[in-house]
CSV table of C-alpha atoms in Angstrom, one decimal:
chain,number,residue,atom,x,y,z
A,1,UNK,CA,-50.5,-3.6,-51.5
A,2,UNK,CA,-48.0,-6.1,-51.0
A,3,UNK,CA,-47.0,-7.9,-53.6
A,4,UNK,CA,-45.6,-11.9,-53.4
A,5,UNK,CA,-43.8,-12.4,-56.7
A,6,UNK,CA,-41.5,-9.5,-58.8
A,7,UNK,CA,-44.0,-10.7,-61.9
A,8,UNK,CA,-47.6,-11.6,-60.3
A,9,UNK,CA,-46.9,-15.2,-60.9
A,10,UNK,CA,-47.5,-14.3,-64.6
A,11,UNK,CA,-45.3,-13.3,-67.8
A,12,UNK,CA,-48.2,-10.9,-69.4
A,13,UNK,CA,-46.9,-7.4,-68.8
A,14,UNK,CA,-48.7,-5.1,-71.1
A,15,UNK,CA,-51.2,-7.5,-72.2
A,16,UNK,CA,-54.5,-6.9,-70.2
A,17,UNK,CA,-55.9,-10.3,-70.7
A,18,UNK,CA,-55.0,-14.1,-71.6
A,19,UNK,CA,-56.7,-16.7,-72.9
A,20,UNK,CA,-57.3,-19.4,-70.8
A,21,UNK,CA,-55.9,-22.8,-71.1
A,22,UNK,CA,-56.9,-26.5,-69.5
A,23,UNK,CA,-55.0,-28.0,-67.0
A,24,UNK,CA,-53.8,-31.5,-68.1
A,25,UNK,CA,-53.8,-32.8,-64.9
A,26,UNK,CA,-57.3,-31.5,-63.4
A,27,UNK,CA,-58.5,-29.7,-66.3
A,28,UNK,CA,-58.9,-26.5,-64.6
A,29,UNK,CA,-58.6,-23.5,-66.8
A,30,UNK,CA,-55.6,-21.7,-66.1
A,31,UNK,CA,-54.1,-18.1,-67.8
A,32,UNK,CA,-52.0,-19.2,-70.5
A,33,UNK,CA,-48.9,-17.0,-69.2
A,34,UNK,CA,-49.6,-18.6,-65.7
A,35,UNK,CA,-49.9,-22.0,-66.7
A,36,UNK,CA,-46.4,-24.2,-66.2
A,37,UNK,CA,-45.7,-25.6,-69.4
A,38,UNK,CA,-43.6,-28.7,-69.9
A,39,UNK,CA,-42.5,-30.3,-73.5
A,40,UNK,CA,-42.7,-34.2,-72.6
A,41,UNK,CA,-41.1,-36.5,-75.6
A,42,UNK,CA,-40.9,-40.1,-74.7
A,43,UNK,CA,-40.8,-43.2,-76.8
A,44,UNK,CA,-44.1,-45.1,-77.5
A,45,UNK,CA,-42.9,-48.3,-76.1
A,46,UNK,CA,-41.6,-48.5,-72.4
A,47,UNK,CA,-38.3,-49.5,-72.4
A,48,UNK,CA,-38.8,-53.4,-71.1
A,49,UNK,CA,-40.6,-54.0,-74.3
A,50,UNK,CA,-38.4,-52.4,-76.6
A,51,UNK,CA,-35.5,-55.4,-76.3
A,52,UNK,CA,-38.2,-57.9,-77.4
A,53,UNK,CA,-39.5,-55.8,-80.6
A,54,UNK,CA,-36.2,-55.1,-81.6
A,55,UNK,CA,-35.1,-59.1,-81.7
A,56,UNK,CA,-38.9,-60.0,-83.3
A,57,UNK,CA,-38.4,-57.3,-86.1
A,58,UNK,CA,-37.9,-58.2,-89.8
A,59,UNK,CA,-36.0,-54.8,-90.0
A,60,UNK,CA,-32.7,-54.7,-88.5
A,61,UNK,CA,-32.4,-51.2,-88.0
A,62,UNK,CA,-36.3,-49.9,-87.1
A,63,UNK,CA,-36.7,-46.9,-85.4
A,64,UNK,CA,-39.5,-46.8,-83.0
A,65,UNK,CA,-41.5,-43.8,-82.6
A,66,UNK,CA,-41.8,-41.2,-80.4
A,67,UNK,CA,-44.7,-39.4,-78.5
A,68,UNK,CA,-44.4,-35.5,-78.4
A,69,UNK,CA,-46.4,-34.4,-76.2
A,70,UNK,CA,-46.9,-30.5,-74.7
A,71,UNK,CA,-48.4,-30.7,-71.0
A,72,UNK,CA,-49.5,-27.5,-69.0
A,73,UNK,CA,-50.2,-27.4,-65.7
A,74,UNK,CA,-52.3,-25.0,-62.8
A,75,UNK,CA,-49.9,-24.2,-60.3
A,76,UNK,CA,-51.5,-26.6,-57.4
A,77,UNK,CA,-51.2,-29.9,-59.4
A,78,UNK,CA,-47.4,-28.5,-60.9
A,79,UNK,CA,-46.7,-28.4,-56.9
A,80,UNK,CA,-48.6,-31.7,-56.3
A,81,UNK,CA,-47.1,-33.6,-58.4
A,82,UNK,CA,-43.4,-31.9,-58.0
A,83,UNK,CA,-43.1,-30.3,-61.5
A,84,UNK,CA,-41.9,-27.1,-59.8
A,85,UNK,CA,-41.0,-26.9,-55.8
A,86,UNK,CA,-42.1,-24.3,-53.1
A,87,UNK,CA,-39.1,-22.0,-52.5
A,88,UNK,CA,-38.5,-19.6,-49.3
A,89,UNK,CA,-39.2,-15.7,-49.5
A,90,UNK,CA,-35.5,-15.2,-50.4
A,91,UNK,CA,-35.0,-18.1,-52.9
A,92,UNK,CA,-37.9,-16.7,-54.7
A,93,UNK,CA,-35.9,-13.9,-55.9
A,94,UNK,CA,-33.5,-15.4,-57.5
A,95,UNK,CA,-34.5,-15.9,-61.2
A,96,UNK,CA,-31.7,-18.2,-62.5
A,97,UNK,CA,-33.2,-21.4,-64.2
A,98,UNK,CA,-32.6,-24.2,-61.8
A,99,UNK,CA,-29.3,-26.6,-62.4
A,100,UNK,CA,-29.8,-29.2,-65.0
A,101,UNK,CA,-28.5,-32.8,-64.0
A,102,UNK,CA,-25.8,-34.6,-65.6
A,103,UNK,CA,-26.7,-38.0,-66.7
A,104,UNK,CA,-24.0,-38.4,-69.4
A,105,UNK,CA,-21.1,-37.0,-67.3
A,106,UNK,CA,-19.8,-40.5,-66.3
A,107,UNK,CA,-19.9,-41.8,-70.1
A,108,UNK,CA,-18.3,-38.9,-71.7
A,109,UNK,CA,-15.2,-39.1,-69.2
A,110,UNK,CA,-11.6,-40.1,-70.9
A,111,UNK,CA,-8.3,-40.5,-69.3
A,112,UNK,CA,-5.7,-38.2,-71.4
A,113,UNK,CA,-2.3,-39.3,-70.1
């Protein structure tokens, strides 16, 4: 039989079975080694509110605090929501993790004359 993917679309090799997990999105229960798992950490307050704590705090150097939050995903609502993209037959064999973007470039850029 043909097969789609160099893996199965799963990282359990010798295991014969996984537990299942629930999709955050549409709680569908999804093998755990299937399942795209993403590691969202983000602060509690958006960031237009965080101006007027900090200037209506008593303490002048308060750190607000953080949500840490583990999200897995089935495969349809990872594509639905563009988590992870559709690739062509041939992209598909390339296993490289995708490029990360550089937000910080522009900041960390000196002149040395």
């Amino acid at each position: 039989m043909t097969q789609k993917r160099r893996n199965h679309g799963r990282s359990k090799k010798g295991r014969g079975r996984v537990k299942p997990v629930r999709c955050t999105n549409c709680a569908r229960c999804v093998p755990k080694d299937k399942a795209i798992k993403r590691f969202v950490v983000r602060n509690i307050v958006e960031s237009a509110a965080i101006r007027d704590i900090v200037e209506q705090s008593v303490y002048e150097e308060y750190k607000l605090p953080k949500i840490y939050v583990k999200i897995q995903y089935c495969i349809s609502c990872a594509i639905h929501s563009h988590v992870v993209r559709v690739r062509s037959r041939t992209e598909r064999k390339n296993r490289n993790p995708p490029q990360r973007p550089n937000h910080g470039d522009k900041a960390k850029k000196t002149d040395k004359k």
